[in-house]
Every structure is written in C-alpha cells, then in structure tokens.
Coordinates of C-alpha atoms and ligand atoms in Angstrom, one line a residue:
X1 CA -6.7 45.4 2.6
X2 CA -8.7 42.2 2.5
X3 CA -6.8 39.6 0.6
X4 CA -8.4 36.3 -0.6
X5 CA -5.8 33.6 -1.2
X6 CA -7.0 30.6 -3.3
X7 CA -4.9 27.7 -2.2
X8 CA -3.1 27.2 1.2
X9 CA -0.1 25.5 -0.3
X10 CA 3.4 26.9 0.4
X11 CA 2.9 29.7 -2.2
X12 CA -0.4 31.0 -0.9
X13 CA 0.7 30.6 2.7
X14 CA 3.9 32.5 2.2
X15 CA 2.1 35.4 0.4
X16 CA -0.6 35.3 3.1
X17 CA 2.0 35.4 5.9
X18 CA 3.6 38.6 4.5
X19 CA 0.2 40.2 4.1
X20 CA -0.8 39.2 7.7
X21 CA 2.4 40.5 9.0
X22 CA 1.7 43.9 7.5
X23 CA -1.8 44.1 9.0
X24 CA -3.9 42.9 6.0
X25 CA -6.8 40.6 6.5
X26 CA -6.1 37.3 4.9
X27 CA -8.6 34.7 3.9
X28 CA -7.1 31.4 2.9
X29 CA -9.3 29.1 0.8
X30 CA -8.4 25.5 0.3
X31 CA -10.2 22.4 -0.7
X32 CA -8.2 20.2 1.7
X33 CA -8.7 19.7 5.4
X34 CA -5.2 20.8 6.2
X35 CA -2.9 23.5 5.0
X36 CA 0.2 22.7 3.0
X37 CA -0.9 21.3 -0.4
X38 CA 1.7 18.7 -1.3
X39 CA 3.5 19.4 2.0
X40 CA 0.6 18.0 4.0
X41 CA 1.1 14.5 5.4
X42 CA -0.2 11.2 4.0
X43 CA -1.3 8.8 6.7
X44 CA -1.9 5.0 6.7
X45 CA -2.3 2.4 9.5
X46 CA -0.7 4.5 12.2
X47 CA 2.2 5.7 10.0
X48 CA 2.7 9.2 8.5
X49 CA 4.6 10.0 5.3
X50 CA 5.7 13.1 3.5
X51 CA 4.2 13.3 0.1
X52 CA 5.9 16.4 -1.1
X53 CA 9.3 17.8 -0.4
X54 CA 12.0 15.7 1.1
X55 CA 15.3 17.5 1.5
X56 CA 15.4 21.3 1.6
X57 CA 17.9 24.1 1.2
X58 CA 18.1 27.6 2.7
X59 CA 16.5 26.7 6.0
X60 CA 19.3 27.9 8.3
X61 CA 18.4 31.2 9.9
X62 CA 21.3 32.9 8.2
X63 CA 19.9 31.7 4.9
X64 CA 17.0 33.2 2.9
X65 CA 14.1 30.9 3.9
X66 CA 15.2 30.4 7.5
X67 CA 15.8 34.2 7.8
X68 CA 12.3 35.0 6.5
X69 CA 10.7 32.5 8.9
X70 CA 12.7 33.9 11.8
X71 CA 11.6 37.4 10.9
X72 CA 8.0 36.1 11.5
X73 CA 9.1 34.5 14.8
X74 CA 8.9 31.0 13.2
X75 CA 11.8 28.8 14.3
X76 CA 11.9 25.3 12.9
X77 CA 14.3 22.7 14.1
X78 CA 16.2 21.3 11.2
X79 CA 18.9 18.7 10.7
X80 CA 21.5 18.5 8.0
X81 CA 21.6 15.4 5.8
X82 CA 22.8 14.1 2.5
X83 CA 21.9 11.7 -0.3
X84 CA 23.4 8.8 -2.0
X85 CA 23.6 8.1 -5.7
X86 CA 23.7 4.6 -7.2
X87 CA 23.9 3.6 -10.8
X88 CA 23.9 0.1 -12.4
X89 CA 27.8 0.2 -12.5
X90 CA 28.9 2.2 -9.5
X91 CA 27.8 3.9 -6.3
X92 CA 28.6 7.4 -5.0
X93 CA 27.8 6.8 -1.3
X94 CA 29.6 8.8 1.3
X95 CA 32.5 6.8 2.8
X96 CA 32.0 5.7 6.4
X97 CA 35.0 7.7 7.4
X98 CA 35.0 11.3 6.1
X99 CA 37.5 11.7 3.3
X100 CA 37.2 15.5 2.8
X101 CA 35.1 17.7 0.5
X102 CA 36.7 16.3 -2.7
X103 CA 36.0 12.6 -2.2
X104 CA 33.5 12.4 -5.1
X105 CA 35.9 14.0 -7.4
X106 CA 38.6 11.5 -6.5
X107 CA 36.2 8.6 -6.7
X108 CA 35.1 9.7 -10.2
X109 CA 38.8 10.0 -11.3
X110 CA 39.3 6.4 -10.1
X111 CA 36.2 5.2 -11.9
X112 CA 36.9 7.1 -15.1
X113 CA 40.7 7.5 -15.3
X114 CA 40.5 8.5 -19.0
X115 CA 38.2 11.4 -18.1
X116 CA 40.5 13.1 -15.5
X117 CA 40.9 16.3 -17.5
X118 CA 37.1 16.7 -17.9
X119 CA 36.5 15.9 -14.3
X120 CA 39.0 18.6 -13.2
X121 CA 37.4 21.1 -15.6
X122 CA 34.0 20.3 -14.2
X123 CA 35.1 21.0 -10.6
X124 CA 36.9 24.3 -11.7
X125 CA 33.5 25.3 -13.3
X126 CA 31.7 24.2 -10.1
X127 CA 34.0 26.2 -7.9
X128 CA 33.7 29.3 -10.0
X129 CA 29.9 29.2 -10.0
X130 CA 29.8 28.6 -6.2
X131 CA 32.1 31.6 -5.9
X132 CA 29.8 33.7 -8.1
X133 CA 26.8 32.6 -6.0
X134 CA 28.6 33.6 -2.8
X135 CA 30.0 36.9 -4.0
X136 CA 26.6 38.0 -5.4
X137 CA 25.3 38.1 -1.9
X138 CA 28.3 40.0 -0.5
X139 CA 29.1 43.7 -0.4
X140 CA 30.4 45.1 -3.7
X141 CA 34.0 46.5 -3.1
X142 CA 36.9 46.3 -5.5
X143 CA 38.4 43.0 -4.2
X144 CA 35.0 41.2 -4.5
X145 CA 34.5 42.7 -8.0
X146 CA 37.9 41.3 -9.1
X147 CA 37.1 37.9 -7.6
X148 CA 33.7 37.9 -9.4
X149 CA 35.4 38.8 -12.7
X150 CA 37.9 35.9 -12.3
X151 CA 35.1 33.5 -11.5
X152 CA 33.0 34.8 -14.4
X153 CA 35.9 34.4 -16.9
X154 CA 36.2 30.7 -15.8
X155 CA 32.6 29.9 -16.7
X156 CA 32.2 32.3 -19.6
X157 CA 33.2 29.8 -22.3
X158 CA 30.3 27.7 -21.3
X159 CA 27.6 30.3 -20.9
X160 CA 25.8 29.4 -24.1
X161 CA 25.9 25.7 -23.6
X162 CA 23.1 23.4 -22.5
X163 CA 23.8 20.7 -20.0
X164 CA 24.0 18.2 -22.8
X165 CA 26.6 20.1 -24.8
X166 CA 28.6 21.0 -21.7
X167 CA 28.8 17.4 -20.4
X168 CA 29.5 16.0 -23.9
X169 CA 32.4 18.5 -24.2
X170 CA 33.9 17.5 -20.9
X171 CA 33.1 13.8 -20.7
X172 CA 33.1 11.1 -23.4
X173 CA 31.5 8.4 -21.1
X174 CA 27.7 8.6 -20.8
X175 CA 27.9 7.0 -17.4
X176 CA 29.9 10.0 -16.1
X177 CA 27.5 12.4 -17.8
X178 CA 24.6 10.8 -15.9
X179 CA 26.3 11.6 -12.6
X180 CA 25.6 15.3 -13.2
X181 CA 22.7 15.3 -15.7
X182 CA 20.7 12.5 -14.0
X183 CA 19.0 14.8 -11.5
X184 CA 17.4 16.7 -14.4
X185 CA 15.0 13.8 -14.8
X186 CA 13.6 14.8 -11.4
X187 CA 12.6 18.1 -13.1
X188 CA 11.3 16.2 -16.2
X189 CA 13.9 18.1 -18.1
X190 CA 16.1 17.0 -21.0
X191 CA 19.7 17.9 -20.8
X192 CA 19.3 19.7 -24.0
X193 CA 16.7 22.1 -22.5
X194 CA 18.6 23.4 -19.5
X195 CA 21.5 25.8 -19.3
X196 CA 24.7 24.2 -18.0
X197 CA 25.1 26.8 -15.3
X198 CA 22.3 24.9 -13.5
X199 CA 24.4 21.8 -13.0
X200 CA 26.4 22.8 -10.0
X201 CA 23.3 24.0 -8.1
X202 CA 21.4 20.8 -8.6
X203 CA 24.5 18.8 -7.8
X204 CA 26.0 20.7 -4.9
X205 CA 28.7 18.6 -3.3
X206 CA 27.4 19.4 0.2
X207 CA 24.2 17.5 -0.8
X208 CA 26.2 14.3 -1.1
X209 CA 28.0 14.4 2.2
X210 CA 26.7 16.2 5.3
X211 CA 30.2 16.4 6.7
X212 CA 31.5 18.8 4.0
X213 CA 31.7 22.2 5.6
X214 CA 29.3 24.8 4.3
X215 CA 31.4 27.6 5.7
X216 CA 34.5 29.3 4.3
X217 CA 36.5 31.7 6.4
X218 CA 33.7 31.9 8.9
X219 CA 31.0 32.7 6.4
X220 CA 28.3 30.5 5.0
X221 CA 29.5 29.7 1.5
X222 CA 27.7 26.5 0.2
X223 CA 24.1 25.6 0.4
X224 CA 23.2 22.9 2.9
X225 CA 20.5 20.3 2.7
X226 CA 18.3 19.9 5.7
X227 CA 15.2 18.1 6.9
X228 CA 12.7 19.7 9.1
X229 CA 12.7 17.7 12.4
X230 CA 9.2 16.3 12.8
X231 CA 8.4 16.5 9.1
X232 CA 8.1 19.1 6.3
X233 CA 4.4 19.8 7.1
X234 CA 5.6 21.8 10.1
X235 CA 6.5 24.6 7.7
X236 CA 3.0 25.2 6.2
X237 CA 1.4 24.5 9.6
X238 CA 3.6 27.3 11.1
X239 CA 2.8 29.7 8.3
X240 CA -0.9 29.0 8.6
X241 CA -0.9 29.4 12.4
X242 CA 0.9 32.8 11.9
X243 CA -1.8 34.0 9.6
X244 CA -4.6 32.8 12.0
X245 CA -2.8 34.6 14.8
X246 CA -2.8 37.8 12.8
X247 CA -6.5 38.1 12.1
X248 CA -6.6 35.7 9.2
X249 CA -9.0 32.9 8.4
X250 CA -8.6 29.5 6.9
X251 CA -11.6 28.1 5.0
X252 CA -10.7 24.4 4.7
X253 CA -12.7 22.0 2.5
X254 CA -13.7 25.0 0.4
X255 CA -13.4 25.2 -3.3
X256 CA -13.0 28.5 -5.1
X257 CA -14.9 28.3 -8.3
X258 CA -14.5 31.8 -9.8
X259 CA -12.4 34.9 -9.4
X260 CA -14.8 37.9 -9.6
X261 CA -13.5 40.5 -12.0
X262 CA -15.1 43.9 -12.4
X263 CA -13.7 46.6 -14.7
X264 CA -10.4 44.7 -15.2
X265 CA -9.9 44.3 -11.4
X266 CA -10.1 41.3 -9.2
X267 CA -12.7 42.0 -6.5
X268 CA -13.3 38.7 -4.9
X269 CA -13.9 35.0 -5.2
X270 CA -17.1 32.9 -5.7
X271 CA -17.0 29.6 -3.8
X272 CA -18.4 26.3 -5.1
X273 CA -21.3 26.6 -2.6
X274 CA -22.3 29.9 -4.2
X275 CA -21.0 32.2 -1.4
X276 CA -19.0 35.3 -2.5
X277 CA -16.0 36.7 -0.7
X278 CA -15.3 40.3 -1.7
X279 CA -11.7 41.2 -1.4
X280 CA -9.3 44.0 -2.4
X281 CA -6.8 41.5 -3.8
X282 CA -7.0 37.9 -5.0
X283 CA -4.1 35.5 -5.0
X284 CA -4.1 32.2 -7.0
X285 CA -1.8 29.3 -7.2
X286 CA -1.7 25.6 -8.2
X287 CA -2.2 24.9 -11.9
X288 CA -1.7 28.2 -13.9
X289 CA -3.7 26.9 -16.8
X290 CA -6.7 25.8 -14.7
X291 CA -6.6 29.0 -12.7
X292 CA -6.6 31.3 -15.6
X293 CA -8.9 29.4 -18.0
X294 CA -11.5 28.3 -15.4
X295 CA -11.4 30.6 -12.4
X296 CA -10.4 33.8 -14.1
X297 CA -11.4 33.6 -17.7
X298 CA -9.0 34.0 -20.6
X299 CA -10.9 36.9 -21.9
X300 CA -9.3 39.0 -19.1
X301 CA -5.7 38.2 -20.2
X302 CA -3.6 39.9 -22.7
X303 CA -1.9 38.2 -25.7
X304 CA 1.4 38.0 -23.9
X305 CA 0.1 36.3 -20.8
X306 CA -2.0 33.9 -22.9
X307 CA 1.1 33.0 -24.9
X308 CA 3.1 32.3 -21.7
X309 CA 0.2 30.1 -20.4
X310 CA 0.1 28.2 -23.7
X311 CA 3.9 27.7 -24.1
X312 CA 5.3 27.0 -20.6
X313 CA 5.8 23.4 -19.7
X314 CA 4.8 22.1 -16.3
X315 CA 6.6 19.0 -14.9
X316 CA 4.9 15.6 -14.9
X317 CA 3.7 13.6 -11.9
X318 CA 5.2 11.2 -9.3
X319 CA 4.2 7.7 -8.3
X320 CA 4.8 7.3 -4.6
X321 CA 4.7 4.1 -2.5
X322 CA 4.6 4.6 1.2
X323 CA 5.3 1.5 3.4
X324 CA 5.1 1.0 7.1
X325 CA 7.6 -1.8 8.0
X326 CA 8.5 -3.7 11.1
X327 CA 12.2 -3.8 10.5
X328 CA 15.0 -1.2 10.4
X329 CA 15.8 -0.5 6.8
X330 CA 18.7 1.8 7.6
X331 CA 20.7 -1.3 8.3
X332 CA 20.9 -1.7 4.5
X333 CA 20.7 1.9 3.2
X334 CA 22.8 4.2 5.4
X335 CA 21.3 7.5 4.2
X336 CA 17.8 8.7 4.6
X337 CA 17.6 9.2 0.8
X338 CA 19.3 7.5 -2.1
X339 CA 18.8 7.8 -5.8
X340 CA 19.0 4.5 -7.7
X341 CA 19.4 5.2 -11.4
X342 CA 18.5 2.4 -13.8
X343 CA 19.4 3.9 -17.1
X344 CA 22.0 6.2 -18.6
X345 CA 19.5 7.4 -21.3
X346 CA 18.2 10.6 -19.8
X347 CA 16.8 11.8 -23.1
X348 CA 14.8 8.5 -23.6
X349 CA 13.6 8.7 -20.0
X350 CA 12.2 12.2 -20.5
X351 CA 10.7 11.2 -23.9
X352 CA 8.8 8.4 -22.2
X353 CA 7.6 10.6 -19.4
X354 CA 6.2 13.1 -21.9
X355 CA 4.5 10.5 -24.1
X356 CA 2.6 8.7 -21.3
X357 CA 4.9 5.7 -20.9
X358 CA 5.6 4.7 -17.3
X359 CA 9.1 3.2 -16.9
X360 CA 7.9 1.2 -13.8
X361 CA 11.1 1.9 -11.9
X362 CA 13.5 0.7 -14.7
X363 CA 14.8 4.3 -15.3
X364 CA 15.3 4.9 -11.6
X365 CA 13.7 5.5 -8.3
X366 CA 14.4 6.9 -4.9
X367 CA 14.2 5.2 -1.5
X368 CA 13.6 7.5 1.4
X369 CA 13.2 7.0 5.2
X370 CA 11.0 9.8 6.5
X371 CA 10.9 8.8 10.1
X372 CA 14.7 9.2 10.4
X373 CA 14.0 12.9 11.1
X374 CA 10.4 12.5 12.3
X375 CA 10.4 9.4 14.6
X376 CA 6.7 10.0 15.5
X377 CA 5.8 9.0 11.9
X378 CA 6.2 5.3 12.8
X379 CA 4.8 3.4 15.8
X380 CA 7.4 2.0 18.2
X381 CA 9.6 -0.8 16.6
X382 CA 8.5 0.2 13.1
X383 CA 9.8 2.5 10.4
X384 CA 8.7 4.3 7.2
X385 CA 9.9 3.6 3.7
X386 CA 8.9 5.7 0.8
X387 CA 9.8 4.6 -2.7
X388 CA 9.1 6.9 -5.6
X389 CA 9.6 7.7 -9.2
X390 CA 8.7 10.4 -11.6
X391 CA 5.9 9.3 -14.0
X392 CA 3.6 10.7 -16.6
X393 CA 0.4 12.4 -15.4
X394 CA -1.7 10.2 -17.7
X395 CA -0.8 6.8 -18.9
X396 CA -0.9 6.1 -22.6
X397 CA -2.2 2.6 -21.8
X398 CA -4.6 2.0 -18.9
X399 CA -5.1 4.2 -15.9
X400 CA -3.3 4.6 -12.6
X401 CA -6.1 3.3 -10.4
X402 CA -6.3 -0.1 -12.1
X403 CA -2.6 -0.6 -12.4
X404 CA -1.2 0.9 -9.2
X405 CA -1.0 -2.3 -7.2
X406 CA 1.0 -3.9 -10.0
X407 CA 3.3 -0.9 -10.3
X408 CA 3.8 -0.9 -6.5
X409 CA 4.7 -4.6 -6.4
X410 CA 7.3 -3.9 -9.2
X411 CA 8.8 -1.1 -7.1
X412 CA 9.0 -3.3 -4.0
X413 CA 10.8 -6.0 -6.0
X414 CA 13.3 -3.5 -7.3
X415 CA 13.8 -2.0 -3.9
X416 CA 14.4 -5.4 -2.4
X417 CA 17.8 -5.4 -4.2
X418 CA 18.8 -2.8 -1.7
X419 CA 16.5 -3.6 1.3
X420 CA 16.5 -7.4 1.4
X421 CA 13.4 -9.0 2.7
X422 CA 11.4 -5.8 2.4
X423 CA 8.2 -7.4 1.2
X424 CA 8.0 -9.7 4.3
X425 CA 8.1 -6.7 6.6
X426 CA 5.3 -4.5 5.2
X427 CA 2.6 -3.8 7.8
X428 CA 1.1 -0.7 6.1
X429 CA 0.9 0.4 2.5
X430 CA -0.3 3.6 0.8
X431 CA 0.0 4.2 -2.9
X432 CA -0.2 7.7 -4.2
X433 CA -0.7 8.0 -7.9
X434 CA -0.9 11.0 -10.3
X435 CA -4.7 10.8 -9.9
X436 CA -4.4 11.2 -6.1
X437 CA -2.0 14.2 -6.6
X438 CA -4.5 15.7 -9.0
X439 CA -7.1 15.5 -6.2
X440 CA -4.7 16.8 -3.6
X441 CA -3.6 19.8 -5.6
X442 CA -6.9 20.5 -7.4
X443 CA -5.1 20.3 -10.7
X444 CA -6.4 18.7 -13.9
X445 CA -2.8 17.7 -14.8
X446 CA -0.7 16.7 -11.9
X447 CA 2.7 18.4 -11.9
X448 CA 4.8 17.7 -9.0
X449 CA 7.3 20.5 -8.9
X450 CA 6.3 23.5 -11.0
X451 CA 7.7 24.5 -14.4
X452 CA 10.3 22.5 -16.2
X453 CA 13.5 24.7 -16.0
X454 CA 13.7 25.1 -19.7
X455 CA 16.2 27.7 -20.7
X456 CA 14.6 31.0 -21.6
X457 CA 11.1 29.7 -21.0
X458 CA 8.9 32.3 -19.4
X459 CA 6.6 31.2 -16.6
X460 CA 3.4 32.9 -15.6
X461 CA 4.4 36.2 -14.0
X462 CA 3.2 37.1 -10.5
X463 CA 1.5 40.3 -11.6
X464 CA -1.3 39.4 -14.1
X465 CA -3.1 41.5 -16.6
X466 CA -6.0 41.7 -14.2
X467 CA -5.4 44.4 -11.5
X468 CA -5.1 43.1 -8.0
X469 CA -4.9 39.5 -9.2
X470 CA -1.6 37.8 -8.3
X471 CA -0.3 34.3 -9.2
X472 CA 2.2 32.5 -7.0
X473 CA 3.3 29.0 -6.3
X474 CA 5.3 26.3 -8.1
X475 CA 4.0 27.0 -11.6
X476 CA 5.2 30.6 -11.5
X477 CA 8.7 29.4 -10.9
X478 CA 11.3 27.6 -12.9
X479 CA 12.3 24.3 -11.3
X480 CA 10.1 24.9 -8.3
X481 CA 11.2 23.6 -4.9
X482 CA 10.4 25.0 -1.4
X483 CA 12.9 27.9 -1.2
X484 CA 12.0 29.1 -4.7
X485 CA 8.2 28.9 -4.1
X486 CA 8.4 30.6 -0.7
X487 CA 10.8 33.3 -1.7
X488 CA 8.9 33.8 -5.0
X489 CA 5.7 34.4 -3.1
X490 CA 7.5 36.9 -0.8
X491 CA 8.7 38.7 -3.9
X492 CA 5.2 38.6 -5.5
X493 CA 3.8 40.1 -2.3
X494 CA 6.3 43.0 -2.5
X495 CA 5.5 43.6 -6.2
X496 CA 1.8 43.5 -5.6
X497 CA 1.9 46.0 -2.7
X498 CA 4.2 48.3 -4.8
X499 CA 1.8 48.1 -7.8
X500 CA -1.1 48.8 -5.5
X501 CA 0.6 51.8 -4.0
X502 CA 1.6 53.1 -7.5
X503 CA -2.0 53.2 -8.3
X504 CA -2.5 55.6 -5.4
X505 CA -4.7 53.2 -3.5
X506 CA -3.3 54.5 -0.2
X507 CA -0.3 53.4 1.9
X508 CA -0.5 49.8 2.6
X509 CA 0.4 48.9 6.2
X510 CA 3.8 47.5 6.9
X511 CA 7.4 48.0 6.0
X512 CA 7.4 47.1 2.3
Ligands
LIG601 C1 6.7 14.4 -4.5 C2 7.3 15.8 -4.4 C3 8.6 15.9 -4.0 C4 9.2 17.1 -3.8 N1 10.5 17.3 -3.4 C5 11.0 18.5 -3.1 C6 12.3 18.6 -2.4 O1 12.9 17.6 -2.1 N2 12.7 19.8 -2.2 C7 12.0 20.9 -2.5 O2 12.5 22.0 -2.2 N3 10.8 20.9 -3.0 C8 10.3 19.7 -3.3 N4 9.0 19.6 -3.9 C9 8.3 20.8 -4.4 C10 7.6 21.6 -3.3 O3 7.0 20.8 -2.3 C11 6.4 22.3 -4.1 O4 7.0 23.1 -5.2 C12 5.6 23.3 -3.2 O5 5.3 22.8 -2.0 C13 4.4 23.7 -4.0 O6 3.6 24.6 -3.4 P1 2.4 25.4 -4.1 O7 1.8 26.3 -3.2 O8 2.8 25.9 -5.4 O9 1.4 24.2 -4.5 P2 0.5 23.1 -3.8 O10 1.3 22.4 -2.7 O11 0.0 22.2 -4.9 O12 -0.7 23.8 -3.1 C14 -1.8 24.3 -3.9 C15 -3.0 24.3 -3.0 O13 -4.0 25.0 -3.6 C16 -5.3 24.3 -3.4 N5 -6.2 24.8 -4.5 C17 -5.8 25.0 -5.8 N6 -6.9 25.4 -6.5 C18 -7.9 25.5 -5.6 C19 -9.2 26.0 -5.7 N7 -9.8 26.4 -6.8 N8 -10.0 26.0 -4.6 C20 -9.5 25.5 -3.4 N9 -8.2 25.1 -3.2 C21 -7.4 25.1 -4.3 C22 -4.9 22.9 -3.5 O14 -5.8 22.0 -2.9 C23 -3.5 22.9 -2.8 O15 -3.7 22.6 -1.4 C24 8.4 18.3 -4.0 C25 7.1 18.2 -4.4 C26 6.5 16.9 -4.6 C27 5.1 16.8 -5.0

C-alpha cells in the first residue's frame, strides 16, 4: 500500500515506521525542515535546546517504547534521571546521600506530622496501583490473580473519586495536596476532572530519585525516567531515517491542504502547491479540529465523531525561555529538572489558563538543563538553561509577540532566586511563545501535550468515519506524552491494517 502521512511528528513517524517495516510505501509530509514536530530542536547563537519533551518513560529495551524501537533496530542511548520539587514552604529534593526508596514519605511525615495517617494511606494506595500495573503485564496464574485481587481491594474504595476528592479525604493541608496534585497543572487539568488512580502514575516515586531501584525480585517493576543522550530529537530522527531506508520519502517544507475523499474513502492528499499525492491510506495528526474541519471536511464525519471533536479539550500552550549561559548553573540546582511551584491553588491556576490570563511564573515554572545529557548543545565552557511555564494559547490582554520580552525578563528574575547571577551570564536567548508553537505544529490553537486527561472524556479515535483515514498523535490520546503517542500510533497502525484486511483488500505485507 501507499500511505500518505500528514505530519512527521512522533505520531506520524511511529505509524510510518510500522508501515515501512511491513513493506508499505510511506510518504511523510511536513511543513517543517526537520522531522519531529515539537521534538525537533530549537537553536540560537551556537546553542541547541529541546522545545518538547524533557524526561521520558518506557525507553529501556525491556519496556514498551524501547522494545518497539529495538524491534526496528533502533537503539538509543539513554540515561536515568530524576526531578526536584520545590514549593514556597518546603523542598522535596533528593538527599545528597541516598536514604532509600521511602525518603519522600518520611520527609512528608516530618513536614506534616498531623497528616501521618493520610500519608500512609496514600502510599498504601500507591503501592497497590504499582502492583496492579506490574501484574497486568505478567502471566495470569492463580497466585498473580490473588495478588491482583488484593491490590484491587486496596484501591477499590477510591475508584469513583477524582484527585480532588481523594486528596481532600486523605489530607487536610492544601500544601500536602499540592505535592500530589500539582503536576496536573502540567496537563492543564483541574484536580476535579481527573480520576484519582492517575496520581501514582504522574507522581511515580522513581521519578524523584534516580537511585530508587526500578526492579523487584529481578524484574522491572516501576517505570524509570530517562533522557535520550544527545537530545530527544534523536528519536524522531531515527524513526525518519528508518522510514527513508525502507523505501519511504520525506517531503519537508510541504503543507498538506486537503485530504482527498472519494466515495467515503481517503484516496490521497492535495498539497498547498496544488500537487496531488494519491494514496491507499491517509494518516493525519496535529490538531484534531483543524485536521477534520479544514483538511477533511466535517461533512464526511458522523454525528458521534463530530461530537467528540466538539467536546474534547486539548491542553493549552507553553511559554519557553531558552538561555545560553557562560556559567555552570548546576552548582545551584543539582538536578537537570526542577519544578518550582508558586501557588497552592491548582484550581485557580487552571481557571486562569483557560481564561487567557498568564500567571507570569507566579503559579510555578520549571528550570531545566538540557546539555546535562546532551553536552554538544552548548559551546565549550557554556551551558543551556530552559525556563518554562504552561500558559494560555491566547492572551486575554495583548499578544505574545509584543509582551514576550517582558515575560521573559520576569521569568529570569524569578529563576535568579535559585540560580543567583543568572542575568549576568546570558550569552544567548531564545523565547518560544504559543504563537511560535502554533507555527511549529501547524495548529490554530497551540496545545502542548494533547488532550487534557479528563475522566471519561473521549478523544478522537484512530479509525475515523472516512475509510482509510487514520488519526494519530497527541490529540488522539489522553494526557499525551512520548510513550503514549508512540504506542498509540503503533496500535492505530495495527487497527488500520486489520480494518483494511477485514474489507478484503488483500493481505497487507508484514506480521500484523
Ligand atoms: C514543551 C513540551 C514539553 C513536553 N514534555 C514532555 C515530557 O517531558 N515527556 C513526554 O513524554 N512528553 C512530553 N511532551 C509531549 C510530546 O512531546 C508530544 O506529545 C509529542 O511529541 C507530540 O507528537 P505529535 O506527533 O502528536 O505532534 P507534533 O509534534 O505537533 O507533530 C505534528 C507535526 O505535523 C505537522 N503538520 C500538521 N499539520 C500539517 C499539515 N497540514 N501539513 C504539513 N505538516 C503538518 C506539524 O508541522 C508537526 O511537525 C512535551 C511536549 C511539549 C510541547
């Protein structure tokens, strides 16, 4: 089959790699020079920066993403790392000397002695969900079934609770609630919208100290957080190279303007320059609303798909400030990545995001050192610092372009509390606003990570009402993220090939 893939971001590339592996002819179409979408690098004054994912899970070759890549012969060097968490009143930064896997629990008990009972219950709940995660990937068997049942009974009383209800039930102090709910702001989600079973997985203890073992009894048990050595762009570059080595093509600087539909079936793509590419299957990604309203045409959708498109909520944008500096900032922040929360009011922060009010760093920001795992990103003697916040796609007052310098200066001032003297060491500066992200991703509304993980929300399904038209990428996934987008696209490919076969269009090549 000939498969036209609109968008060479992670979703399109992962789908394309599966298709290329199975002998299909893949044509990647992307408006950018390089593959990767938000995983491509930003560059300024001799420095490089990651403008998308920072720290990733599932990259080991005995985990799902690493295993998939290895099956294609792609082996990326990765390094395990962790992140710190800082609030206006206390820090949860890994101790210099390793204090065991429970150090955060003990530290929280010291900080909040009146909340000991709730803290212990949280970690019982955490352990049970980690056990369920592990056992779900194991062989069935009676013993495992019993272990699963025991773990399930531990979490069952909470299964109908949102993160807000759950943390309010366990903890009376809002500062403690923020330790677990704060990360939801990254997903632009209110604690009232997300099921509480999500909490352990977005707050995995192994993410907060790289010395915590990920194995139990010789088996991989907990997820581990890793960086790709040399930068995250190595992943899309490797997938793109794989496709090109397998008879594929990459049309860079090329905009797809229309999906060609004939008799309810996708038959190709019309490019902005008027050329038409005929194909047996078309894959789209990026903004679901833009793709279906503008490239496909809503008239081809059924009521159900239209409703999903109308109702699902994509995340908002990010404001990123990339700095090249001539000092070593890791003397002040030990970890490559630290979250600095500025407010305990998650609900208020999310309201602001959704109503176009930018908090200008006051609700929180991240400081990240990308060259720690990609030394070539900075010239000798220099380093990279990325400071970023979530933000509304459009500002209620003013626009990003005219206010970005002011916002960047404000973030530098805030960051100087942790990296003293920062402003005197800046030798390169690149500001990336929601407007830049819109251009980079070809979206009308920048949405940095896919669909907000709202409980029971349905996101646009991979198989669409138009035959041979598939939708992949962050906006077909809840919560987004590299492993979810990549594995989602692999699943989409398998479903698409199965649907194609079921129609009796002949055996597709390959093992699916
Ligand atoms: C700031 C930031 C931080 C992140 N942090 C993490 C993290 O720490 N961990 C993690 O796991 N994930 C993280 N993510 C999420 C992850 O990077 C993304 O979910 C994933 O890379 C999205 O891939 P995609 O293919 O859906 O979309 P994109 O990367 O947006 O790619 C879509 C591509 O399609 C192209 N395109 C769209 N329409 C057209 C058209 N009509 N014609 C031509 N080209 C078109 C666009 O130009 C773009 O190149 C982060 C993302 C961002 C932005």
